[in-house]
Amino acid sequence: MTGKFSELDMYYFGQGTHYEIYKQMGAHPAEEDGVQGVLFQVWAPHAAQVYVIGTFNGWNENANEMERLKPEEAGIYACFIPGVKCGELYKYLIVTSDGTKLYKADPYANYAEKRPGTASAVADIMHFKWSDDAWMKARAAVKDIYAQPMTIYEVHPGSWMRHPGREDEGFYTYRDLAHSLTAYVKEMGYTHVELMGIAEYPYDGSWGYQVTGYFAPTSRYGTPEDFMYLINYLHKNKIGVILDWVPAHFPRDAHGLADFDGEPLYEYADPRKGEHPEWGTKIFDYGKAQVKNFLIGSALLWIEHYHVDGLRVDAVASMLYLDYGKQPGQWVPNQFGENKNLEAVEFFRHINTLITGRNHGTVMIAEESTAWPMVTGPAENGGLNFSYKWNMGWMHDFLDYMKLDPYFRKGNHNKMTFAMSYNGSERYILVLSHDEVVHLKCSMLNKMPGLEDEKFKNLMVGYAFMLGHQGKKLLFMGQDFGQSREWSEERELDWYLLEDPRHKHLQDFVKALLHLYKKNPCMYENDHDWGGFEWINANDADRSIFSFVRKSKDGKNNLLFVCNFTPVAREDYRVGVPKASTYKLVLNSDDAAFGGSGEKRPASIKAEHSECDGREYSIAYPLPGYGVAVFSYK
């Protein structure tokens, strides 16, 4: 049950610190004088009058006028309506000072009518019986989040898999996904899923990045309770959940946040600050306490109520720079004449510190595409206090290199080594996301050079290099089995490709990499400094071969990677090794299980006292074209 806003509630809201605002704003089951119904509350300070209209009153515009609570300058309207049931549709009719009528969805709604409808829906989200206590306690008890494994499977729920032959879109429901997606993720060995497009949005083609319902899981796949079932089930199977979250901008749709009460409210009033000319969207006013409270409340809803383990914050750069995507004259400098949005900077420091401080073990991830300093640095030292930053620089260099004909890779060798020169500046996630396999960019498989068989081999060695490199990892769905077509939100992945042995071999190789990663702490417990990584040979450009070591903190778990990025076999490739030890072959891309030759290779090799790569000891190994060899040693 919830109650009307008190003066204390209004004070905290006005300060931007009403952290459980989602429990009061919006539509919530309530009781007045022993009568059950729903209490509606909305912020609309510029409105002259506000009404609730819906299926429960026949959309009668005069049936339920809302009361403007005192103090009136707070702009909070409330209305208790007896007998309203969960599932009823509603909107706010806002009458502006000039008499214009606006029909708005509830910004704080917990559920929405399935598109193309645009109404909000009454929902009671407070009675789901969670059974993920073991996961939640283990998460809270983590001593060092950065020392935990993280391989993220990025998923668009509506196009991961669909029911065939259905007259509707055939979407998997949240409950369908709970079982099918969990089974796949467990088998493959991913540690987390990142779900795109969960917060309600009107247009499928936006993939969920133009949000109208910041407090509502999209109704495309079921109810809020169904969504909780999905999170609960993933957690019970020891899989973490990250959501994409979009505080950077919102669409102009008439039922949404734009000019909500007849004037700019959620957006900056000055269009030079409040609009993205290129995107045609509105920019949140990060200097307004109630707007910051709205966004913080949304984040806390997902983290604290829905038990989500982290948020990947979209388009961070567009928030940090006042001139992002704008021409001269289209933006306003800050008080120091700079292009930094100081209000957005403070917003990030506030929300990141708050989220991770209140919810130990959760993460805030920045999709930040520039060289803004200290994105993951502590707030007290001038940083933004994100947990991780997507490493877009590594991604672009990696893809530029992988697209090259192997003959030309020797002249671009540094593209694969450069990221380690700045790896310690932030805490990174290496990403191959959905953005890289759309809009004529080609799928990962078809970015690769060569004939069809060579494309698969290229992708295998590329994925091995990625998984071995420092940084947490993210791979978009479909790329682990070599989706041939670009991704489209309009259809499911091409799962039939797994009938082709080459696609199945690639999938099995990625599975082997993921399980190798989880099994060996050296692959993840120190991703931030040179204590966990060492180049053996970063300069073998002529042969386009990279060799490096991943090291555990205790020195007892170490892996040596050797990756050949040309089709030329090196029958006796000699590589320097750190110690006079025995090197056990734990992954061989030429294994028949991965579509290789199946040629018998030594299961272990004892290091020889023979100098190589500036090291006293070395081993020799028959390295095939596009070959990957991973060795463990003590």
XYZ file of C-alpha atoms in Angstrom:
634
model
C 0.000 0.000 0.000
C 1.126 3.544 -0.669
C 0.104 6.985 0.538
C -0.210 10.495 -0.788
C 2.852 12.678 -0.918
C 3.614 14.318 2.394
C 5.512 17.567 2.806
C 8.574 15.502 3.724
C 8.191 13.481 0.508
C 8.005 16.726 -1.426
C 11.107 18.039 0.317
C 13.160 14.966 -0.622
C 11.771 15.013 -4.167
C 12.720 18.674 -4.442
C 16.239 17.771 -3.318
C 16.468 14.864 -5.771
C 16.943 12.362 -2.937
C 13.570 10.573 -2.706
C 15.240 7.280 -3.552
C 12.126 5.099 -3.350
C 10.031 7.476 -5.431
C 8.801 4.542 -7.538
C 6.801 3.294 -4.564
C 4.684 6.462 -4.513
C 4.605 8.121 -7.925
C 2.527 6.420 -10.582
C -0.448 4.143 -9.955
C -0.428 1.885 -6.874
C -3.062 -0.228 -5.125
C -4.183 1.634 -1.995
C -6.958 1.851 0.564
C -8.962 4.854 1.773
C -11.561 4.585 4.528
C -11.588 0.812 4.179
C -12.184 0.966 0.418
C -9.744 -0.693 -2.002
C -8.682 1.161 -5.116
C -5.697 2.783 -6.794
C -3.842 5.974 -5.856
C -2.553 7.956 -8.832
C 0.172 10.581 -8.353
C 1.974 12.648 -10.985
C 4.346 15.621 -11.182
C 3.005 18.345 -13.487
C 3.879 21.779 -12.021
C 2.905 23.798 -15.124
C -0.537 22.181 -15.512
C -3.749 24.079 -14.807
C -5.703 20.861 -14.215
C -5.007 17.136 -14.376
C -7.495 14.276 -14.782
C -7.147 10.492 -14.730
C -8.929 8.839 -17.647
C -9.074 5.121 -18.301
C -11.024 1.944 -18.894
C -12.423 2.152 -15.353
C -14.284 5.416 -16.088
C -14.993 4.921 -19.774
C -12.251 7.421 -20.622
C -14.574 10.134 -19.288
C -12.477 13.279 -19.223
C -14.350 14.837 -16.312
C -14.886 11.806 -14.073
C -11.711 11.904 -11.969
C -10.000 15.250 -11.473
C -6.746 15.126 -9.521
C -6.038 17.267 -6.460
C -2.996 19.545 -6.459
C -1.339 18.771 -3.155
C 0.037 21.440 -0.856
C 2.436 23.087 -1.089
C 1.125 23.736 -4.582
C 4.459 24.914 -5.938
C 5.711 21.321 -5.690
C 3.419 20.463 -8.593
C 2.255 17.067 -7.297
C -1.238 15.908 -8.269
C -3.000 12.976 -6.582
C -6.275 11.094 -6.973
C -7.602 7.948 -5.263
C -10.127 6.055 -7.388
C -12.066 3.230 -5.694
C -12.525 -0.133 -7.368
C -9.783 0.177 -9.975
C -8.223 -3.227 -10.725
C -4.808 -4.292 -11.937
C -4.637 -4.421 -15.721
C -6.864 -1.368 -16.230
C -5.535 1.087 -18.817
C -5.178 4.788 -18.075
C -3.627 8.110 -19.068
C -3.321 11.552 -17.554
C -5.311 14.294 -19.244
C -3.289 17.438 -18.642
C -4.949 20.794 -19.268
C -2.350 23.501 -19.849
C -2.589 27.140 -18.846
C -3.909 28.044 -22.311
C -6.547 25.280 -22.244
C -4.718 22.791 -24.471
C -5.409 19.145 -23.655
C -2.527 16.680 -23.539
C -3.018 12.921 -23.198
C 0.048 11.524 -21.458
C 1.177 8.091 -20.363
C 2.282 7.880 -16.736
C 6.055 8.579 -16.481
C 6.192 6.335 -13.395
C 3.904 3.561 -14.682
C 5.007 0.019 -13.824
C 3.314 -1.482 -16.868
C 2.062 -0.333 -20.271
C -0.369 -1.266 -22.975
C 1.298 -3.377 -25.670
C 2.271 -1.269 -28.649
C 0.866 0.215 -30.842
C -1.286 1.243 -27.845
C 0.245 3.999 -25.740
C -1.731 3.889 -22.474
C -0.288 2.967 -19.105
C -1.603 -0.037 -17.169
C -2.206 -0.461 -13.460
C 0.054 -3.124 -11.958
C 0.897 -4.383 -8.495
C 4.590 -5.273 -8.515
C 5.026 -5.797 -4.794
C 3.986 -9.423 -4.284
C 6.364 -11.581 -6.320
C 7.920 -14.345 -4.197
C 11.635 -14.210 -4.865
C 13.745 -17.311 -4.335
C 17.186 -16.008 -5.339
C 18.409 -15.394 -1.792
C 21.566 -17.442 -2.294
C 22.539 -15.325 -5.307
C 21.740 -12.015 -3.605
C 23.687 -12.921 -0.459
C 26.670 -14.105 -2.476
C 26.583 -10.889 -4.526
C 26.571 -8.733 -1.409
C 29.443 -10.726 0.084
C 31.816 -10.244 -2.862
C 35.007 -8.656 -1.565
C 36.362 -7.460 -4.907
C 33.961 -7.167 -7.846
C 36.860 -6.613 -10.223
C 38.335 -10.026 -9.409
C 35.164 -11.840 -10.524
C 34.651 -13.483 -13.943
C 32.489 -11.552 -16.397
C 31.658 -12.800 -19.873
C 28.480 -11.087 -21.027
C 26.013 -12.431 -23.593
C 24.229 -9.410 -25.081
C 20.647 -10.325 -25.985
C 17.757 -8.642 -27.757
C 14.866 -10.710 -26.321
C 12.494 -10.198 -29.245
C 14.876 -11.604 -31.839
C 16.945 -14.157 -29.939
C 14.463 -16.915 -30.703
C 10.794 -16.939 -31.751
C 7.938 -19.413 -31.804
C 7.436 -20.538 -35.428
C 4.128 -20.354 -37.241
C 2.366 -17.981 -34.870
C -0.002 -15.311 -36.202
C 1.471 -12.732 -33.818
C 5.184 -11.943 -33.762
C 5.890 -15.189 -31.954
C 7.935 -13.477 -29.265
C 9.305 -15.625 -26.482
C 7.751 -14.456 -23.228
C 9.906 -13.584 -20.232
C 9.038 -17.026 -18.865
C 9.971 -18.743 -22.140
C 13.273 -16.904 -22.071
C 13.859 -17.859 -18.449
C 14.152 -21.528 -19.410
C 15.521 -21.435 -22.965
C 17.978 -18.551 -22.546
C 19.235 -19.825 -19.201
C 19.892 -23.275 -20.669
C 21.868 -21.788 -23.562
C 23.896 -19.397 -21.414
C 24.774 -22.152 -18.933
C 25.819 -24.559 -21.663
C 27.988 -21.959 -23.387
C 29.592 -20.766 -20.168
C 28.686 -17.073 -20.115
C 28.527 -15.531 -16.645
C 26.034 -12.716 -17.409
C 23.316 -11.736 -19.833
C 22.809 -8.138 -20.885
C 19.228 -7.511 -21.966
C 18.451 -4.845 -24.547
C 15.145 -3.026 -24.745
C 13.540 -3.872 -21.405
C 12.256 -0.431 -20.322
C 9.067 0.260 -22.319
C 9.462 1.872 -25.740
C 7.061 2.478 -28.636
C 9.102 1.716 -31.777
C 10.669 -1.698 -32.359
C 13.302 -0.225 -34.659
C 14.793 1.810 -31.808
C 15.780 -1.498 -30.108
C 14.699 0.040 -26.813
C 16.985 3.065 -26.905
C 14.128 5.590 -27.115
C 12.297 4.938 -23.874
C 8.834 6.116 -22.823
C 8.464 3.918 -19.724
C 11.458 4.167 -17.408
C 9.728 2.161 -14.665
C 8.000 -0.494 -16.794
C 9.365 -3.723 -18.305
C 8.082 -3.814 -21.864
C 4.750 -5.580 -22.289
C 5.984 -7.184 -25.529
C 7.118 -10.224 -23.559
C 4.729 -10.329 -20.612
C 3.942 -8.731 -17.273
C 6.247 -7.248 -14.616
C 5.798 -10.453 -12.621
C 6.884 -12.473 -15.651
C 9.987 -10.288 -15.877
C 10.739 -10.927 -12.211
C 10.409 -14.647 -12.897
C 13.092 -14.329 -15.603
C 15.540 -12.527 -13.301
C 14.820 -14.919 -10.451
C 15.383 -17.968 -12.664
C 18.643 -16.647 -14.093
C 19.907 -15.941 -10.583
C 18.960 -19.399 -9.341
C 21.148 -20.706 -12.155
C 24.025 -18.425 -11.111
C 23.735 -16.089 -14.082
C 24.034 -12.335 -13.553
C 21.719 -9.849 -15.270
C 22.641 -6.456 -16.720
C 20.099 -4.110 -18.299
C 20.654 -1.420 -20.881
C 19.540 1.885 -19.356
C 19.075 5.128 -21.279
C 19.266 8.363 -19.245
C 20.777 10.275 -22.169
C 17.650 11.217 -24.099
C 14.004 10.405 -24.761
C 11.703 10.527 -27.813
C 9.237 13.239 -28.769
C 6.230 10.885 -28.911
C 3.086 12.774 -27.957
C 2.225 10.423 -25.092
C 5.731 10.569 -23.607
C 7.843 12.935 -21.533
C 8.370 15.700 -24.100
C 6.707 18.972 -22.973
C 4.926 16.828 -20.428
C 2.724 19.474 -18.822
C 2.643 21.860 -21.759
C 6.165 23.167 -21.188
C 9.629 21.625 -21.038
C 9.694 19.688 -17.780
C 11.937 16.647 -18.056
C 14.095 18.270 -20.761
C 16.217 21.410 -20.704
C 14.045 24.387 -21.694
C 16.705 25.861 -24.004
C 16.606 23.722 -27.177
C 20.362 24.229 -27.559
C 20.754 22.132 -24.409
C 17.513 20.157 -24.542
C 17.540 18.634 -28.033
C 19.707 16.289 -30.094
C 19.440 17.652 -33.659
C 20.823 14.457 -35.216
C 18.677 12.061 -33.208
C 15.487 14.091 -33.041
C 15.226 13.424 -29.311
C 15.066 15.421 -26.080
C 17.854 15.686 -23.486
C 17.081 15.314 -19.785
C 17.656 18.379 -17.589
C 20.370 17.059 -15.262
C 20.328 20.295 -13.292
C 16.735 19.836 -12.131
C 16.423 17.909 -8.868
C 13.105 16.245 -9.723
C 14.443 15.039 -13.072
C 17.541 13.585 -11.438
C 15.239 11.954 -8.879
C 13.165 10.454 -11.708
C 16.273 8.885 -13.270
C 17.780 7.753 -9.978
C 14.420 6.252 -8.994
C 14.318 4.336 -12.273
C 17.814 2.942 -11.750
C 17.031 1.935 -8.171
C 13.795 0.249 -9.256
C 15.697 -2.056 -11.624
C 18.525 -2.720 -9.162
C 16.660 -2.965 -5.873
C 13.167 -4.074 -6.795
C 13.906 -6.234 -9.832
C 17.204 -7.576 -8.389
C 19.187 -6.631 -11.516
C 22.955 -6.865 -11.031
C 24.033 -3.883 -13.094
C 23.118 -1.210 -15.611
C 24.912 -0.504 -18.869
C 24.432 3.235 -19.335
C 23.923 4.074 -22.998
C 25.388 7.078 -24.842
C 27.358 8.505 -21.913
C 29.436 10.752 -24.172
C 26.285 12.487 -25.435
C 25.533 13.445 -21.828
C 29.021 14.633 -20.943
C 29.558 16.960 -23.905
C 27.272 19.941 -24.498
C 28.299 20.032 -28.166
C 27.846 16.311 -28.826
C 26.458 15.887 -32.353
C 25.906 19.643 -32.672
C 27.189 22.345 -34.986
C 28.438 25.790 -33.854
C 25.467 27.829 -32.674
C 23.492 24.724 -31.708
C 24.941 24.470 -28.205
C 25.656 26.618 -25.149
C 28.994 26.509 -23.258
C 29.063 25.965 -19.506
C 29.895 28.733 -17.020
C 33.597 28.299 -17.742
C 33.135 28.531 -21.512
C 33.743 24.797 -21.946
C 31.805 22.027 -23.673
C 31.483 19.849 -20.553
C 28.017 19.336 -19.100
C 28.902 19.870 -15.448
C 25.384 18.905 -14.334
C 25.670 15.533 -16.073
C 29.090 14.995 -14.478
C 27.635 15.553 -11.010
C 24.663 13.351 -11.853
C 26.978 10.452 -12.722
C 29.036 10.871 -9.566
C 25.843 10.886 -7.504
C 24.063 7.940 -9.092
C 27.100 5.671 -9.479
C 28.168 6.193 -5.883
C 24.607 5.711 -4.684
C 23.816 2.548 -6.667
C 26.996 0.658 -5.866
C 27.103 1.993 -2.302
C 23.564 0.854 -1.476
C 23.889 -2.404 -3.424
C 27.305 -3.947 -2.933
C 28.275 -6.264 -5.746
C 26.318 -4.415 -8.440
C 27.996 -2.643 -11.346
C 27.460 0.519 -13.380
C 28.902 0.306 -16.894
C 29.576 3.259 -19.196
C 29.207 3.083 -22.947
C 31.531 6.057 -23.387
C 33.160 6.496 -26.762
C 35.705 9.273 -26.115
C 38.840 9.746 -24.036
C 37.024 11.453 -21.142
C 39.398 10.904 -18.200
C 38.646 8.771 -15.141
C 35.290 7.378 -16.223
C 35.907 4.563 -13.743
C 37.906 6.728 -11.354
C 36.583 7.470 -7.857
C 34.288 10.473 -7.484
C 36.388 11.943 -4.680
C 39.325 12.164 -7.101
C 37.313 13.764 -9.877
C 36.196 10.561 -11.601
C 32.694 9.513 -12.640
C 32.794 6.384 -10.450
C 31.517 3.915 -13.040
C 32.470 0.306 -12.337
C 33.497 -0.382 -15.941
C 33.843 1.333 -19.282
C 33.275 -0.250 -22.677
C 36.630 -0.267 -24.489
C 35.520 1.163 -27.818
C 39.105 1.920 -28.826
C 40.098 -1.737 -28.533
C 36.989 -2.734 -30.468
C 37.686 -0.432 -33.408
C 41.363 -1.413 -33.594
C 40.503 -5.102 -33.316
C 37.883 -4.946 -36.070
C 40.124 -2.863 -38.349
C 42.830 -5.498 -37.985
C 40.558 -8.510 -38.386
C 39.028 -7.173 -41.628
C 42.449 -7.010 -43.277
C 43.760 -9.577 -45.698
C 46.366 -11.502 -43.673
C 49.100 -10.224 -46.000
C 48.506 -6.667 -44.778
C 48.206 -7.479 -41.080
C 51.958 -7.259 -40.536
C 51.791 -3.539 -41.266
C 49.028 -3.071 -38.696
C 50.402 -5.228 -35.909
C 50.186 -2.382 -33.387
C 46.400 -2.280 -33.662
C 46.294 -5.475 -31.598
C 48.857 -4.402 -29.020
C 47.963 -0.733 -28.499
C 45.138 -1.314 -26.006
C 47.558 -2.739 -23.460
C 49.436 0.582 -23.427
C 46.428 2.297 -21.815
C 44.739 -0.673 -20.162
C 45.498 0.608 -16.673
C 43.795 3.976 -17.247
C 40.261 2.554 -16.769
C 38.549 -0.697 -15.852
C 37.474 -2.030 -19.228
C 35.034 -4.389 -20.870
C 36.032 -5.570 -24.358
C 32.911 -5.505 -26.503
C 31.691 -6.845 -29.825
C 28.169 -5.492 -29.495
C 25.014 -5.306 -31.588
C 26.138 -1.955 -33.025
C 28.919 -3.726 -34.930
C 26.659 -6.117 -36.842
C 23.976 -3.763 -38.221
C 23.587 -0.937 -40.760
C 25.677 -2.574 -43.505
C 28.616 -3.242 -41.148
C 28.276 -7.018 -41.833
C 28.090 -9.816 -39.302
C 31.283 -10.761 -37.504
C 31.715 -13.736 -39.826
C 31.393 -11.685 -42.979
C 33.808 -9.030 -41.752
C 36.509 -11.691 -41.996
C 38.695 -11.919 -45.135
C 39.164 -14.958 -47.326
C 37.021 -17.818 -48.508
C 34.252 -19.229 -46.335
C 36.393 -21.734 -44.429
C 39.025 -19.065 -43.771
C 36.388 -16.734 -42.322
C 35.623 -19.260 -39.603
C 39.303 -19.759 -38.796
C 39.855 -16.002 -38.646
C 36.974 -15.615 -36.253
C 38.265 -18.412 -34.018
C 41.693 -16.880 -33.592
C 40.119 -13.442 -33.105
C 37.838 -14.675 -30.336
C 40.747 -16.471 -28.655
C 42.779 -13.262 -28.637
C 39.792 -11.353 -27.223
C 39.103 -13.851 -24.432
C 42.769 -13.972 -23.501
C 43.268 -10.185 -23.465
C 42.823 -8.252 -20.233
C 39.351 -6.823 -19.580
C 35.921 -8.304 -19.017
C 34.131 -9.494 -22.172
C 30.866 -8.949 -24.093
C 29.684 -10.765 -27.211
C 26.409 -10.085 -28.981
C 24.062 -12.988 -29.596
C 24.558 -14.965 -32.787
C 28.214 -14.125 -33.181
C 29.292 -17.106 -31.105
C 28.094 -19.469 -33.865
C 28.883 -17.243 -36.831
C 25.568 -15.621 -37.759
C 25.975 -14.901 -41.478
C 23.419 -12.163 -41.958
C 23.428 -8.850 -40.165
C 21.234 -8.787 -37.109
C 17.653 -7.551 -37.474
C 15.143 -7.003 -34.684
C 12.444 -8.286 -37.066
C 13.488 -11.950 -37.066
C 15.093 -14.548 -34.847
C 18.721 -15.531 -35.135
C 19.590 -17.999 -37.902
C 19.780 -20.999 -35.604
C 19.445 -23.338 -38.586
C 23.074 -22.503 -39.423
C 24.132 -24.873 -36.662
C 23.248 -27.722 -39.014
C 26.388 -26.672 -40.911
C 29.399 -28.266 -39.136
C 31.476 -25.101 -39.555
C 29.041 -23.034 -37.520
C 28.781 -25.775 -34.906
C 32.566 -26.038 -34.682
C 32.833 -22.279 -34.144
C 30.184 -22.422 -31.432
C 31.996 -25.306 -29.736
C 35.271 -23.377 -29.862
C 33.690 -20.307 -28.252
C 32.141 -22.590 -25.626
C 35.577 -24.050 -24.907
C 37.031 -20.553 -24.564
C 34.273 -19.446 -22.197
C 34.657 -22.484 -19.968
C 38.448 -22.102 -20.012
C 37.910 -18.497 -18.896
C 35.634 -19.422 -15.989
C 37.854 -22.293 -14.872
C 41.054 -20.244 -14.665
C 41.201 -17.248 -12.284
C 44.233 -15.890 -14.160
C 41.816 -14.964 -16.952
C 39.788 -12.549 -14.852
C 41.057 -11.851 -11.335
C 43.531 -9.169 -12.422
C 42.304 -7.356 -15.518
C 43.595 -3.931 -14.608
C 47.396 -3.902 -14.397
C 50.491 -5.671 -15.616
C 50.374 -8.061 -12.674
C 47.877 -10.160 -14.598
C 49.279 -9.918 -18.128
C 52.660 -10.208 -19.782
C 53.616 -10.053 -23.424
C 55.916 -12.844 -24.504
C 56.259 -11.428 -27.999
C 54.241 -8.401 -29.023
C 56.513 -7.629 -31.957
C 56.347 -10.653 -34.267
C 54.723 -8.527 -36.958
C 56.274 -10.314 -39.942
C 54.543 -13.550 -38.984
C 51.470 -11.820 -37.388
C 51.743 -14.011 -34.289
C 50.992 -12.793 -30.768
C 52.076 -14.596 -27.619
C 51.265 -13.543 -24.077
C 50.702 -14.865 -20.594
C 47.788 -14.426 -18.197
C 48.917 -14.713 -14.594
C 47.012 -15.414 -11.392
C 47.613 -13.439 -8.230
C 49.103 -16.424 -6.403
C 51.205 -17.521 -9.374
C 49.740 -21.017 -9.294
C 47.372 -20.604 -12.246
C 48.881 -19.254 -15.457
C 48.070 -19.598 -19.158
C 50.247 -19.027 -22.204
C 48.435 -17.942 -25.400
C 49.882 -18.233 -28.902
C 47.711 -16.850 -31.733
C 48.585 -17.026 -35.432
C 46.709 -14.512 -37.601
C 47.866 -15.780 -41.000
C 47.132 -18.997 -42.947
C 50.849 -19.871 -42.904
C 51.676 -22.859 -40.701
C 54.786 -22.639 -38.502
C 55.832 -26.237 -38.069
C 58.316 -25.508 -35.315
C 57.240 -22.206 -33.836
C 59.457 -21.387 -30.904
C 58.133 -19.153 -28.157
C 59.863 -17.892 -25.044
C 58.369 -18.985 -21.736
C 58.538 -17.447 -18.258
C 59.770 -20.517 -16.384
C 61.543 -23.841 -16.716
C 58.276 -25.722 -16.390
C 56.124 -28.219 -18.224
C 53.544 -26.625 -20.496
C 50.284 -28.524 -20.850
C 48.192 -27.967 -23.976
C 44.676 -27.045 -22.771
C 43.180 -25.602 -25.974
C 44.081 -26.358 -29.572
C 42.073 -24.790 -32.382
C 43.280 -27.495 -34.765
C 41.388 -30.127 -32.807
C 38.885 -32.077 -34.934
C 36.142 -30.982 -32.491
C 36.610 -27.441 -33.819
C 36.859 -28.383 -37.488
C 40.650 -28.628 -37.473
C 42.863 -31.297 -38.974
C 42.814 -33.377 -35.797
C 46.545 -33.923 -36.202
C 48.025 -35.376 -33.034
C 49.989 -32.834 -31.031
C 52.023 -33.167 -27.851
C 49.810 -32.960 -24.769
C 52.605 -31.329 -22.822
C 55.968 -29.810 -23.638
C 58.899 -29.421 -21.270
C 60.664 -26.088 -21.581
C 64.165 -26.196 -23.055
C 67.096 -24.128 -21.918
C 67.074 -22.266 -25.245
C 66.860 -18.487 -25.458
C 63.900 -17.031 -27.358
C 61.945 -13.770 -27.162
C 64.520 -12.477 -24.685
C 63.836 -15.374 -22.307
C 66.147 -18.073 -21.023
C 63.685 -20.899 -21.673
C 61.392 -21.701 -24.586
C 59.183 -24.327 -26.157
C 58.635 -25.312 -29.786
C 55.168 -26.139 -31.046
C 53.725 -27.023 -34.506
C 51.475 -23.972 -34.964
C 48.988 -24.324 -37.839
C 47.706 -21.517 -40.016
C 45.217 -19.429 -38.029
C 46.198 -21.645 -35.134
C 45.535 -21.022 -31.463
C 47.397 -22.871 -28.738
C 46.809 -22.271 -25.047
C 49.088 -23.866 -22.450
C 48.776 -24.056 -18.683
C 51.819 -24.090 -16.425
C 52.630 -23.819 -12.762
